PDB file of N, CA and C in Angstrom:
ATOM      1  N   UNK A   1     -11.672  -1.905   9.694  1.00  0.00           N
ATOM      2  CA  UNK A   1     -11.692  -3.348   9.510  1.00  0.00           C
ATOM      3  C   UNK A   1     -11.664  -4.078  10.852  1.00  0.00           C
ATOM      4  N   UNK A   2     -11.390  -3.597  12.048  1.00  0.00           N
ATOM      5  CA  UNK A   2     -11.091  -3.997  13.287  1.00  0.00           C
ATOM      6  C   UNK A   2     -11.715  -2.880  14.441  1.00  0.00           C
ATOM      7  N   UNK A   3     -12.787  -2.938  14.897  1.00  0.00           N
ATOM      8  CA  UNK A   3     -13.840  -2.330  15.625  1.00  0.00           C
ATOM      9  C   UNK A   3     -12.787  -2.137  17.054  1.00  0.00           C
ATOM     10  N   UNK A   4     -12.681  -1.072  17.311  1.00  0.00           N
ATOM     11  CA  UNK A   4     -11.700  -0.407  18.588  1.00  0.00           C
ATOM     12  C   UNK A   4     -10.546  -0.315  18.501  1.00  0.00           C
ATOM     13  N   UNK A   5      -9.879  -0.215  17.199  1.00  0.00           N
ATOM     14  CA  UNK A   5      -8.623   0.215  16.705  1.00  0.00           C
ATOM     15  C   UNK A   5      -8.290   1.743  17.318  1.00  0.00           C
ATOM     16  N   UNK A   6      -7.022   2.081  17.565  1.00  0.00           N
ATOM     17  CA  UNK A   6      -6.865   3.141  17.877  1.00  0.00           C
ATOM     18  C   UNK A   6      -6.577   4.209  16.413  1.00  0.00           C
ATOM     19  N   UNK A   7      -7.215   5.181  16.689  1.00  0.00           N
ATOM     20  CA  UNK A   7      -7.219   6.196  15.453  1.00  0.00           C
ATOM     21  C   UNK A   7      -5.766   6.281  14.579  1.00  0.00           C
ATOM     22  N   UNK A   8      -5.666   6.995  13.673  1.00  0.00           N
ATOM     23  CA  UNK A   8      -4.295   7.108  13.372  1.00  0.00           C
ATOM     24  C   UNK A   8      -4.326   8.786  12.288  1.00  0.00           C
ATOM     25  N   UNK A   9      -3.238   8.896  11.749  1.00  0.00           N
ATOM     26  CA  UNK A   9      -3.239  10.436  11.081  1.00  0.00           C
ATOM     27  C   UNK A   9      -2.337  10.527  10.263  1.00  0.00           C
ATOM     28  N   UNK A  10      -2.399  10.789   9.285  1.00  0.00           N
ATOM     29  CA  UNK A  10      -1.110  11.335   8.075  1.00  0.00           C
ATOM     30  C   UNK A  10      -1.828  12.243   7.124  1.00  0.00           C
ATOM     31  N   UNK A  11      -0.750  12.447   6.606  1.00  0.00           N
ATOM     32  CA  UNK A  11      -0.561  13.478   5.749  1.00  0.00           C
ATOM     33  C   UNK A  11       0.828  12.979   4.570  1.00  0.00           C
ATOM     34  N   UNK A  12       0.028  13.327   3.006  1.00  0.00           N
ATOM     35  CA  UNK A  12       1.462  13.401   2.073  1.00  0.00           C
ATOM     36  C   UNK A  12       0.895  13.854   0.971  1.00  0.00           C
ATOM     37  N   UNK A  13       2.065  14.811   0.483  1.00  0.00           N
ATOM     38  CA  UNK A  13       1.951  15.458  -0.235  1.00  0.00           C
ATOM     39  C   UNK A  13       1.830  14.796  -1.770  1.00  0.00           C
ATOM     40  N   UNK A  14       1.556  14.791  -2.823  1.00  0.00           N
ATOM     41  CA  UNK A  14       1.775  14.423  -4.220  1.00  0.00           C
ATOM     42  C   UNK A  14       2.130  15.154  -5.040  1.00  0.00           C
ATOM     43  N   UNK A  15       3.268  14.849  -5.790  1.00  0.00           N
ATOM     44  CA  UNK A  15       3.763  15.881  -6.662  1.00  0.00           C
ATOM     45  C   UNK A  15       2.717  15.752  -8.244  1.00  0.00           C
ATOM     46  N   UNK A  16       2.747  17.000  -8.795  1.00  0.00           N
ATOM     47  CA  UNK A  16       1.949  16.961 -10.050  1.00  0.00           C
ATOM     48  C   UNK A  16       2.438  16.177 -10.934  1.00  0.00           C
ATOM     49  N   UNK A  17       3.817  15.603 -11.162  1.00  0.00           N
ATOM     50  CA  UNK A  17       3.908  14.405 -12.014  1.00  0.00           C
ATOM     51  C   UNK A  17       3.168  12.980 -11.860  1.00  0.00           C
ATOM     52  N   UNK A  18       3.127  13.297 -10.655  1.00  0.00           N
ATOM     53  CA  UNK A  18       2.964  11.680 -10.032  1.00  0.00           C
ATOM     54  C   UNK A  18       0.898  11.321 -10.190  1.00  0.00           C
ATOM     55  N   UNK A  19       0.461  12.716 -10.645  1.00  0.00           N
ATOM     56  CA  UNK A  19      -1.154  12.441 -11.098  1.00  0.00           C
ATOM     57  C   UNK A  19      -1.546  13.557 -12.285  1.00  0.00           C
ATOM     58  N   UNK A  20      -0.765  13.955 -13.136  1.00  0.00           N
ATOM     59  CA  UNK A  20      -1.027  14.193 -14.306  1.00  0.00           C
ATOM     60  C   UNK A  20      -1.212  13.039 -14.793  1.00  0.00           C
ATOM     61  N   UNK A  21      -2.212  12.984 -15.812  1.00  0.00           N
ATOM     62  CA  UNK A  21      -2.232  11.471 -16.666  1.00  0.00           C
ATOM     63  C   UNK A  21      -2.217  10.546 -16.369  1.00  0.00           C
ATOM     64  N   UNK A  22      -2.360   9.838 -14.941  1.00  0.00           N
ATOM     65  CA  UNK A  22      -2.363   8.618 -14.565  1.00  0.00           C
ATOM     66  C   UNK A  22      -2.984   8.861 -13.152  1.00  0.00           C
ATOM     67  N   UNK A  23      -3.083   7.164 -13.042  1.00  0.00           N
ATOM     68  CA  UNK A  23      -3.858   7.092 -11.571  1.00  0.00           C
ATOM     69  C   UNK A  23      -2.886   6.735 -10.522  1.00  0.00           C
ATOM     70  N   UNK A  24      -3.119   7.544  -9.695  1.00  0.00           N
ATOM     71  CA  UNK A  24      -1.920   7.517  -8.432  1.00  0.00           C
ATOM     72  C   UNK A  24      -2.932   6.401  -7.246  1.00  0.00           C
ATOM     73  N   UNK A  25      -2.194   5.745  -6.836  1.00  0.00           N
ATOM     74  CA  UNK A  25      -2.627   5.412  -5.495  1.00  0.00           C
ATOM     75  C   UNK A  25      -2.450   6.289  -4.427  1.00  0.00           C
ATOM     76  N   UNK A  26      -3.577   7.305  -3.438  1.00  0.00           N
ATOM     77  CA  UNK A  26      -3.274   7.782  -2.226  1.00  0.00           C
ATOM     78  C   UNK A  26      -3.516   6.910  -1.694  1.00  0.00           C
ATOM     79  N   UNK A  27      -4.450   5.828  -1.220  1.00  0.00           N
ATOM     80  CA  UNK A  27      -4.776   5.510   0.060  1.00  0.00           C
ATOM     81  C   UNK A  27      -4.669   3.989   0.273  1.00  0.00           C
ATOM     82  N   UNK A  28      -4.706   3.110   0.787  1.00  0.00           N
ATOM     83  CA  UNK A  28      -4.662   1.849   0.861  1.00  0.00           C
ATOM     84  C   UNK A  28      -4.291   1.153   2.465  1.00  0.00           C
ATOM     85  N   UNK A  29      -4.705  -0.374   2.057  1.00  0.00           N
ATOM     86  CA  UNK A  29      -4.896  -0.974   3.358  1.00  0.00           C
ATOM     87  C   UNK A  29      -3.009  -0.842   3.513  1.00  0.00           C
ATOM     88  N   UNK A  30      -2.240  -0.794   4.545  1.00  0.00           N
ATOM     89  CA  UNK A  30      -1.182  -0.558   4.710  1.00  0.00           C
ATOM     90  C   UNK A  30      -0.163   0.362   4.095  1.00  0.00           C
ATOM     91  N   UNK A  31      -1.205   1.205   3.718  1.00  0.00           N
ATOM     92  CA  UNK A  31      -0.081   2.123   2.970  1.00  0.00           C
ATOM     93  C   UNK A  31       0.792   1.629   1.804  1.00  0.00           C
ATOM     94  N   UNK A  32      -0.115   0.903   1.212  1.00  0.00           N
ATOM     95  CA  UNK A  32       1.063   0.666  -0.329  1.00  0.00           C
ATOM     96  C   UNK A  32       1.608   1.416  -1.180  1.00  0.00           C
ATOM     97  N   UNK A  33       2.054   1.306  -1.996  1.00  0.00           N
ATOM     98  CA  UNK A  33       3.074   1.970  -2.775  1.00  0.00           C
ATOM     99  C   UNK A  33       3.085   3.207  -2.291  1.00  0.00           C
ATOM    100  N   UNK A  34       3.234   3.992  -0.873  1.00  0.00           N
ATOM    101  CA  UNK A  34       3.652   4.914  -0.560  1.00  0.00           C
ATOM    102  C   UNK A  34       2.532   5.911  -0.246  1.00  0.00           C
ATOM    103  N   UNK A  35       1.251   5.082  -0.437  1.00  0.00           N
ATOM    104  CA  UNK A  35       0.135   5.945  -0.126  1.00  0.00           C
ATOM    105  C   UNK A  35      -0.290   5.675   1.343  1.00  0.00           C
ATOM    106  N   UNK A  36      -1.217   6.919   1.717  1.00  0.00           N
ATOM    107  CA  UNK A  36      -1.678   6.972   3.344  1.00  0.00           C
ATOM    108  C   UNK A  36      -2.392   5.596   4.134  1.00  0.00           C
ATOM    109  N   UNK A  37      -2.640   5.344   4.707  1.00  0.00           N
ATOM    110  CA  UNK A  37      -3.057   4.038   5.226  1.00  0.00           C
ATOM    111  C   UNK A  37      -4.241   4.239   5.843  1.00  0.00           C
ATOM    112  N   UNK A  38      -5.314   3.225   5.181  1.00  0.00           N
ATOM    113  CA  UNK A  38      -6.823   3.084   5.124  1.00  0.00           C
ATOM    114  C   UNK A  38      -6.378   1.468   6.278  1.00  0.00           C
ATOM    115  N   UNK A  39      -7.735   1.376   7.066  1.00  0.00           N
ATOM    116  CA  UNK A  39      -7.636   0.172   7.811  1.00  0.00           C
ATOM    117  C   UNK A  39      -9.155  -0.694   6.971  1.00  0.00           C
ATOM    118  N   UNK A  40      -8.949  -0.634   6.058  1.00  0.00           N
ATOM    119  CA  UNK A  40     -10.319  -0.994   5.307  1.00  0.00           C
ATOM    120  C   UNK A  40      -9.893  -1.411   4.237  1.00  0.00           C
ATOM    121  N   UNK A  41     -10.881  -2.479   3.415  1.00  0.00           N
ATOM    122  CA  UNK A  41     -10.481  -2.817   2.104  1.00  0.00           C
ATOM    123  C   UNK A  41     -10.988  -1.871   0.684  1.00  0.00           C
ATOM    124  N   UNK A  42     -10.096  -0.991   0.886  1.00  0.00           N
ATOM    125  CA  UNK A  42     -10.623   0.211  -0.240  1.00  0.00           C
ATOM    126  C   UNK A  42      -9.432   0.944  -0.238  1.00  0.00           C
ATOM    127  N   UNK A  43      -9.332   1.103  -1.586  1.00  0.00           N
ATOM    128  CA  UNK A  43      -8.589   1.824  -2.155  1.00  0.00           C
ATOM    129  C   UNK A  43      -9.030   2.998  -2.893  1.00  0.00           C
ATOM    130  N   UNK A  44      -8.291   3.918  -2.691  1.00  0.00           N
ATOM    131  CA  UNK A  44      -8.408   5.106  -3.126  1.00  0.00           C
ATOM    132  C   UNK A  44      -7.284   5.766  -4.074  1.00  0.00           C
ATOM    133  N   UNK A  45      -7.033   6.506  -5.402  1.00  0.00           N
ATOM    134  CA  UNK A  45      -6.924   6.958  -6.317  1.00  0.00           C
ATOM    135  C   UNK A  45      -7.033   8.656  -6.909  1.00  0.00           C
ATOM    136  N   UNK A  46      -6.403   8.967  -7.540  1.00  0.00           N
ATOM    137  CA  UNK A  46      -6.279  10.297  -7.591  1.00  0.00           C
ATOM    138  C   UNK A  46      -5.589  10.464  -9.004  1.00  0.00           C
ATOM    139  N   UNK A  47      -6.505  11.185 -10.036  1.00  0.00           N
ATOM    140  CA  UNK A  47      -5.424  11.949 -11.093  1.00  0.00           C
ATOM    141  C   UNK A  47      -5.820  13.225 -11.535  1.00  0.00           C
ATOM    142  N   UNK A  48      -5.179  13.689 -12.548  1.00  0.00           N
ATOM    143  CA  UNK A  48      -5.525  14.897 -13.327  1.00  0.00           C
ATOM    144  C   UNK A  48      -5.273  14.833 -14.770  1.00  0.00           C
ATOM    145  N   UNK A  49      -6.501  15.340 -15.347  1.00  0.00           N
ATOM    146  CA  UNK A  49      -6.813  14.711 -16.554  1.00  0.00           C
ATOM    147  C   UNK A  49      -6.938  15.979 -17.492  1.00  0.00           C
ATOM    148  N   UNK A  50      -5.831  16.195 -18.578  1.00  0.00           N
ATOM    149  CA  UNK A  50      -6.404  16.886 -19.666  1.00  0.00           C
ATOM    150  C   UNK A  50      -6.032  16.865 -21.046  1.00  0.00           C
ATOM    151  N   UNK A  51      -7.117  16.660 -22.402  1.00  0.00           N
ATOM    152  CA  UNK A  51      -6.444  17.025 -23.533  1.00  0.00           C
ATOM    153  C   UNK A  51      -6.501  15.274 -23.824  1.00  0.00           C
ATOM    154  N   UNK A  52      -5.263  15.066 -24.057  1.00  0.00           N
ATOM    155  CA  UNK A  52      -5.215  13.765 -24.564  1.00  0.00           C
ATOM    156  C   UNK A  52      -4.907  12.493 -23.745  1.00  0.00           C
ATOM    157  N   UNK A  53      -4.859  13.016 -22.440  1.00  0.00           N
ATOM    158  CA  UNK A  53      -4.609  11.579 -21.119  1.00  0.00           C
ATOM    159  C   UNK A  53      -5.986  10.670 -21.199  1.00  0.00           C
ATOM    160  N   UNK A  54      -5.632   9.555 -20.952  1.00  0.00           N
ATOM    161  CA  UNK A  54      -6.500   8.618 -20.677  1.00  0.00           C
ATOM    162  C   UNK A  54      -6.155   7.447 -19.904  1.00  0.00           C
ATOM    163  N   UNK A  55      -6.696   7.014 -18.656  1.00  0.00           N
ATOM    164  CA  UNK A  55      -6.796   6.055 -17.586  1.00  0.00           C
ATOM    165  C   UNK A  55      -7.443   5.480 -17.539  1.00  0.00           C
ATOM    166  N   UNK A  56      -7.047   4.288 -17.269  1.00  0.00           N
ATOM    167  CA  UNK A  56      -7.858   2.902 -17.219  1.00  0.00           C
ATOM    168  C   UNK A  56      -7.794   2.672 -15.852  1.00  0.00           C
ATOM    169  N   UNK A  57      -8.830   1.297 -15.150  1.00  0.00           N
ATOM    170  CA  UNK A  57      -8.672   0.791 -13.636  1.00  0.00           C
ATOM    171  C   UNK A  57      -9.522  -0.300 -14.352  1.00  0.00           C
ATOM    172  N   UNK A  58      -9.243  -1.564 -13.493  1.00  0.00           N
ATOM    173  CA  UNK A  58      -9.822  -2.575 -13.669  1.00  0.00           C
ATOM    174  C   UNK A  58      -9.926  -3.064 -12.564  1.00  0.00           C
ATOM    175  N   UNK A  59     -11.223  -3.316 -12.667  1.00  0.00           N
ATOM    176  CA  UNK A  59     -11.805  -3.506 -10.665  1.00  0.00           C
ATOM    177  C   UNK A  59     -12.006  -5.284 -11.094  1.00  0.00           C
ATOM    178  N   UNK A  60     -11.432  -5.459  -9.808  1.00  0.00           N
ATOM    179  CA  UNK A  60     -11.332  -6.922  -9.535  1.00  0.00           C
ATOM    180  C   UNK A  60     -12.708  -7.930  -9.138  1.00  0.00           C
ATOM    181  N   UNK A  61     -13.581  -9.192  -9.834  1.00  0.00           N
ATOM    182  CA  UNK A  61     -14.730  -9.711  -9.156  1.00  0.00           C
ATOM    183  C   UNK A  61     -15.170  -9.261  -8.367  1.00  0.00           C
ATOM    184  N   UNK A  62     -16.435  -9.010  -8.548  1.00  0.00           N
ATOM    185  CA  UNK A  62     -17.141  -8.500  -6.586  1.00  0.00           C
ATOM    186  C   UNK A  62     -17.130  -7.449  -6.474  1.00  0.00           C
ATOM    187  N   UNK A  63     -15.573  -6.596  -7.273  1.00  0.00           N
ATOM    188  CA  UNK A  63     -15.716  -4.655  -6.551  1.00  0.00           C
ATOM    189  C   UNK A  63     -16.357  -4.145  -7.476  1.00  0.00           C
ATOM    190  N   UNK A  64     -16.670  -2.606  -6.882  1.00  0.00           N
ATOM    191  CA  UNK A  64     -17.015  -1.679  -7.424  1.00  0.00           C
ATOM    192  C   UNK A  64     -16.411  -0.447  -7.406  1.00  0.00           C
ATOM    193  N   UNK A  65     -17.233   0.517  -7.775  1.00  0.00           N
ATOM    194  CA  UNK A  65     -16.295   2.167  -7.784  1.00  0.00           C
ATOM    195  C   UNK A  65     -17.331   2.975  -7.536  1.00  0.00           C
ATOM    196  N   UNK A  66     -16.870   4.075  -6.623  1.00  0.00           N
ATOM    197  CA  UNK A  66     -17.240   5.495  -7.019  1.00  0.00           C
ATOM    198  C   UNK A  66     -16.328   6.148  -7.334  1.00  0.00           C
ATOM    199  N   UNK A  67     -16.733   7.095  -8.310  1.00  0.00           N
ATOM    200  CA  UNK A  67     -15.997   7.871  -8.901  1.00  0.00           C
ATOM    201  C   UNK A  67     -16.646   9.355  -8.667  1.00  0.00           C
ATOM    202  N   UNK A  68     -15.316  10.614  -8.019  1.00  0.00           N
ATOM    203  CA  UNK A  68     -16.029  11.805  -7.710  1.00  0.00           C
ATOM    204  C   UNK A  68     -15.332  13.061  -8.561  1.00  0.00           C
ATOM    205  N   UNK A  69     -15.618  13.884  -9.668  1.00  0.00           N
ATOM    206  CA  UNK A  69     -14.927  14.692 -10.519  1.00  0.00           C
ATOM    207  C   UNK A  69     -15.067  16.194  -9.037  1.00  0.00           C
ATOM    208  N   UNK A  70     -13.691  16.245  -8.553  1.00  0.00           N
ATOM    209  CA  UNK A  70     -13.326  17.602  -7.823  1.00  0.00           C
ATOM    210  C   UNK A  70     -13.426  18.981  -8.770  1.00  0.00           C
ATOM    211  N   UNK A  71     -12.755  18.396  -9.903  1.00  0.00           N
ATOM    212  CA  UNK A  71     -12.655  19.694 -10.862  1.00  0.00           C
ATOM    213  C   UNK A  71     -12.940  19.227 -12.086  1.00  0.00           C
ATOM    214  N   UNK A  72     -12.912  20.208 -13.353  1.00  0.00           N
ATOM    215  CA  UNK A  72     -13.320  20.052 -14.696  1.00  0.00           C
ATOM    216  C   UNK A  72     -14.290  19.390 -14.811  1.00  0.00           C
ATOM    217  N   UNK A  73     -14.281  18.342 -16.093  1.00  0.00           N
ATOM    218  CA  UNK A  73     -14.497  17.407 -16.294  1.00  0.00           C
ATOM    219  C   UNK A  73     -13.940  16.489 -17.084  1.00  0.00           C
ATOM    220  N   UNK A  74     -14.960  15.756 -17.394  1.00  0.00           N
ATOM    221  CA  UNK A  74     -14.343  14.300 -18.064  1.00  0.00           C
ATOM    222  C   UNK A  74     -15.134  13.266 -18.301  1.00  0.00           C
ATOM    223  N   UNK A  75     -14.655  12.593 -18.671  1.00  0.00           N
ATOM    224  CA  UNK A  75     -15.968  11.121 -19.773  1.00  0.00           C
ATOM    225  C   UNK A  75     -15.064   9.996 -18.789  1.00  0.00           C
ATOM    226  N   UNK A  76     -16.168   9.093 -18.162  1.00  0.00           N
ATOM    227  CA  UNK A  76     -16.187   7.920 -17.638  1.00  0.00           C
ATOM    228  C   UNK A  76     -16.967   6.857 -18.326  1.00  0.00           C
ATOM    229  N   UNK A  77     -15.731   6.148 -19.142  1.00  0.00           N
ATOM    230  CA  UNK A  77     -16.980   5.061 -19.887  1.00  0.00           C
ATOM    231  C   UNK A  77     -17.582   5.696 -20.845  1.00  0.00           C
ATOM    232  N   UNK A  78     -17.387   6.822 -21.129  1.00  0.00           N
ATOM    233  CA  UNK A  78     -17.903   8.149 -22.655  1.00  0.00           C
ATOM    234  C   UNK A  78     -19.566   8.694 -22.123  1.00  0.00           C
ATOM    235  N   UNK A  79     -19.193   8.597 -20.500  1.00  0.00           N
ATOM    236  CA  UNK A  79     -20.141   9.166 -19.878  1.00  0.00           C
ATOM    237  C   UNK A  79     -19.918  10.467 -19.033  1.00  0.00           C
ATOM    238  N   UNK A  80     -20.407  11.700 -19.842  1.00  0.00           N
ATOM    239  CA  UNK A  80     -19.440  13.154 -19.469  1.00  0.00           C
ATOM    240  C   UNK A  80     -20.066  13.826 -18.006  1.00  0.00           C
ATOM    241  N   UNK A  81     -18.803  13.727 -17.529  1.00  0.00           N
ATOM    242  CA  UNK A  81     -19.094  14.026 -15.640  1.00  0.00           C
ATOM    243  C   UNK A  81     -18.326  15.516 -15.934  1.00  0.00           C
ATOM    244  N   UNK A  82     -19.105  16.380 -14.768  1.00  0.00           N
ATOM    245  CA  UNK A  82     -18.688  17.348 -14.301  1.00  0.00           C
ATOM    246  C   UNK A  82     -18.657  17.750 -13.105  1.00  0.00           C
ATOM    247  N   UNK A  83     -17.347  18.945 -12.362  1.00  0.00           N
ATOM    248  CA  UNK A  83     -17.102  19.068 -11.470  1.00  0.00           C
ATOM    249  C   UNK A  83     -18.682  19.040 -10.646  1.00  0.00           C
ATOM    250  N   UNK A  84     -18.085  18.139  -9.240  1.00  0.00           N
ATOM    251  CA  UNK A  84     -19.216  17.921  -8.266  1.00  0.00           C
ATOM    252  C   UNK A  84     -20.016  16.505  -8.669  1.00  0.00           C
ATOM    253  N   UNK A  85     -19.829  16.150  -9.856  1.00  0.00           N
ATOM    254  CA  UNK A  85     -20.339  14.996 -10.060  1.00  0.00           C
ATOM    255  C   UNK A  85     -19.742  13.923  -9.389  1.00  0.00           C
ATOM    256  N   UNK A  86     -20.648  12.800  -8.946  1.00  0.00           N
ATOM    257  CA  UNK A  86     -20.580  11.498  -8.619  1.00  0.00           C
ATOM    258  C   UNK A  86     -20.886  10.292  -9.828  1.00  0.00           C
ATOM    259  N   UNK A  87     -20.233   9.334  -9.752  1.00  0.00           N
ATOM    260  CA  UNK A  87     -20.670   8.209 -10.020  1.00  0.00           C
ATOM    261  C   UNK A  87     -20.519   7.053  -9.378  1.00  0.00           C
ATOM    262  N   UNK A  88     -21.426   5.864  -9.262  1.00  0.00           N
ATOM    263  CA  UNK A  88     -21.192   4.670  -8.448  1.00  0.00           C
ATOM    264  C   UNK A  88     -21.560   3.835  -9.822  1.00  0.00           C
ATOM    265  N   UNK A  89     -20.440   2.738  -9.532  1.00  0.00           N
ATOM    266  CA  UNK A  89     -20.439   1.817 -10.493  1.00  0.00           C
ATOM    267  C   UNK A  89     -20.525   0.729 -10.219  1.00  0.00           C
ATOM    268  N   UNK A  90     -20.922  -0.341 -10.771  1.00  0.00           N
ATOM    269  CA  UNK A  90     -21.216  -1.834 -10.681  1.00  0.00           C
ATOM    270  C   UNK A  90     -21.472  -2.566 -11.819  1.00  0.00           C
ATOM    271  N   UNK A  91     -21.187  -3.771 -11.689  1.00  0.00           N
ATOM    272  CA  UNK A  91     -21.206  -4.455 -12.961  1.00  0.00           C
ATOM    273  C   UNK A  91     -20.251  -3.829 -13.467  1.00  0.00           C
ATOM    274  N   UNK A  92     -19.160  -3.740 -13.666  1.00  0.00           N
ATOM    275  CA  UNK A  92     -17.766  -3.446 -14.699  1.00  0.00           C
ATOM    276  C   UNK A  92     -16.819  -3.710 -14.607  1.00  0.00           C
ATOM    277  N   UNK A  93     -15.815  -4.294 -15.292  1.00  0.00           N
ATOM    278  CA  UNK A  93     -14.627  -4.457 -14.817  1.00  0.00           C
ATOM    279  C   UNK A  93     -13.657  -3.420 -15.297  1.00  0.00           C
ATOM    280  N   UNK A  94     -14.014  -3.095 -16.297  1.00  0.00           N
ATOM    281  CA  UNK A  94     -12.908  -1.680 -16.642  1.00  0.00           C
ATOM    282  C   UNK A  94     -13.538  -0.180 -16.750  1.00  0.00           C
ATOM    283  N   UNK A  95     -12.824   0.698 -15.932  1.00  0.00           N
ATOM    284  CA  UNK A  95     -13.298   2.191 -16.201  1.00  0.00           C
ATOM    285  C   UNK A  95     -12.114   3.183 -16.967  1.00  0.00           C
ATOM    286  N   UNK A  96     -12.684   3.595 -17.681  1.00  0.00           N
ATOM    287  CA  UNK A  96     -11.835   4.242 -19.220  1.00  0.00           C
ATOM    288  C   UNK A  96     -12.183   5.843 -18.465  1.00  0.00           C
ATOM    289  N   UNK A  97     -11.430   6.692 -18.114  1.00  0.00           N
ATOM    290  CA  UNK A  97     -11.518   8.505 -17.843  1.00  0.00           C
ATOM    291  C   UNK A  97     -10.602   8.520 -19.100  1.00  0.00           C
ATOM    292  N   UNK A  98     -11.314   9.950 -19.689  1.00  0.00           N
ATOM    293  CA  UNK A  98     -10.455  10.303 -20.788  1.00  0.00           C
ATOM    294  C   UNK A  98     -11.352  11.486 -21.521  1.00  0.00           C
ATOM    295  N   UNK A  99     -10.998  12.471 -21.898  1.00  0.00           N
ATOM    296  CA  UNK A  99     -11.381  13.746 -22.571  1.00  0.00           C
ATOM    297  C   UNK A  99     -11.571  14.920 -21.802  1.00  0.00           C
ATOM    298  N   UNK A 100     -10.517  14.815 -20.383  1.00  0.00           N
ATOM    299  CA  UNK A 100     -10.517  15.201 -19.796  1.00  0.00           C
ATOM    300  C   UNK A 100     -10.192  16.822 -19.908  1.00  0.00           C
ATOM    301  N   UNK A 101     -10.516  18.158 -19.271  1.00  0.00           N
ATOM    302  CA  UNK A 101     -10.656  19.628 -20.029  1.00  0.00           C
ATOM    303  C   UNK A 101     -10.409  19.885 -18.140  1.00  0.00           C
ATOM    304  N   UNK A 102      -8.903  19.782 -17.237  1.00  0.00           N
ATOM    305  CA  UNK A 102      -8.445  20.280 -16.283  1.00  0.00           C
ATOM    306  C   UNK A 102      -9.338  19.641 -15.296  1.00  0.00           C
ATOM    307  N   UNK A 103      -9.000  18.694 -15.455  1.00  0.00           N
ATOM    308  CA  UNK A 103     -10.242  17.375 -14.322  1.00  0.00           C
ATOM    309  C   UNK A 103      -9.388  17.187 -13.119  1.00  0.00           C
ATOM    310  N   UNK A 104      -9.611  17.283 -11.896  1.00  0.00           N
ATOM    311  CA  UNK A 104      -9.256  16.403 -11.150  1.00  0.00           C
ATOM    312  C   UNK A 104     -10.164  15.636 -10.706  1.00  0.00           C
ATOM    313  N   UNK A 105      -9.832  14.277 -10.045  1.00  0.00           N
ATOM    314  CA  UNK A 105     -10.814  12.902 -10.286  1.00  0.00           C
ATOM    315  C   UNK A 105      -9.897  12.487  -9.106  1.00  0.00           C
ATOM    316  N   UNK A 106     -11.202  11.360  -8.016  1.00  0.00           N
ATOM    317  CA  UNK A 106     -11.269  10.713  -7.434  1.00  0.00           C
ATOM    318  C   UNK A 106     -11.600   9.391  -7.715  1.00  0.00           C
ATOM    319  N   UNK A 107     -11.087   8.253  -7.517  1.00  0.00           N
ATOM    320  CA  UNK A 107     -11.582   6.926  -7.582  1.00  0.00           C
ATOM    321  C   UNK A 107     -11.454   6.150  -6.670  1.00  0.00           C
ATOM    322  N   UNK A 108     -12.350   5.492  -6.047  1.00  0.00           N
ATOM    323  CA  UNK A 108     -13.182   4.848  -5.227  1.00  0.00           C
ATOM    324  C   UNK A 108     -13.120   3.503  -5.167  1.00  0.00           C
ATOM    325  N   UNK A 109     -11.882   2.429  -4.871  1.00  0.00           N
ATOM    326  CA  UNK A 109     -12.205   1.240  -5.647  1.00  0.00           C
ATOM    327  C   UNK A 109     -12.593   0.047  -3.890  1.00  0.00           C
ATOM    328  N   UNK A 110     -13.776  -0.039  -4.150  1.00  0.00           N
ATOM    329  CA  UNK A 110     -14.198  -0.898  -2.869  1.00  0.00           C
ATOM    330  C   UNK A 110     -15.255  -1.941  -3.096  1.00  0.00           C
ATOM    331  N   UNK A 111     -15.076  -2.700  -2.404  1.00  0.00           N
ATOM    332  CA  UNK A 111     -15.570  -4.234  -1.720  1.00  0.00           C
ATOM    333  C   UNK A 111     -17.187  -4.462  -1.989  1.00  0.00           C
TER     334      UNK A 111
END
């Protein structure tokens, strides 16, 4: 967000409660709720999805998402992604993951 910033580095761990079934915040502009610190307006997200979990995100005017399935899969919007899959989204304000079969999932929420 600021062109000649000096680099920076972390690391943190997440426990499996904290992204079974829900969406965790890792990353954010200042490190919010305890996640790593992005110098950018994007947020980043993390869960694990199986059986009967289901997550919602509601992207704010203007944003969008990518969404990246690491593992399993899973239905975005009842649109069935599998590991290695991408999606980029626009036009939406709510994204529904759910039917998830040992998913881990990335979400992408940016500007």
């Amino acid at each position: 967000s600021q062109p000649g910033g000096s680099p920076g580095y972390e690391q943190r761990n997440f426990a499996p409660d904290e992204l079974n079934g829900r969406l965790r915040l890792i990353a954010a502009p200042g490190g919010r709720d305890g996640a790593v610190t992005l110098r950018q307006d994007a947020y980043l997200y993390a869960t694990r999805l199986s059986g009967e979990h289901d997550v919602t995100h509601t992207l704010a005017a203007g944003r969008r998402a990518y969404v990246q399935v690491a593992r399993g899969n899973v239905q975005l919007n009842g649109v069935p992604l599998v590991a290695g899959d991408g999606a980029r989204v626009e036009n939406e304000t709510t994204l529904r993951l759910n039917a998830g079969t040992n998913a881990e999932v990335l979400l992408f929420d940016l500007p």
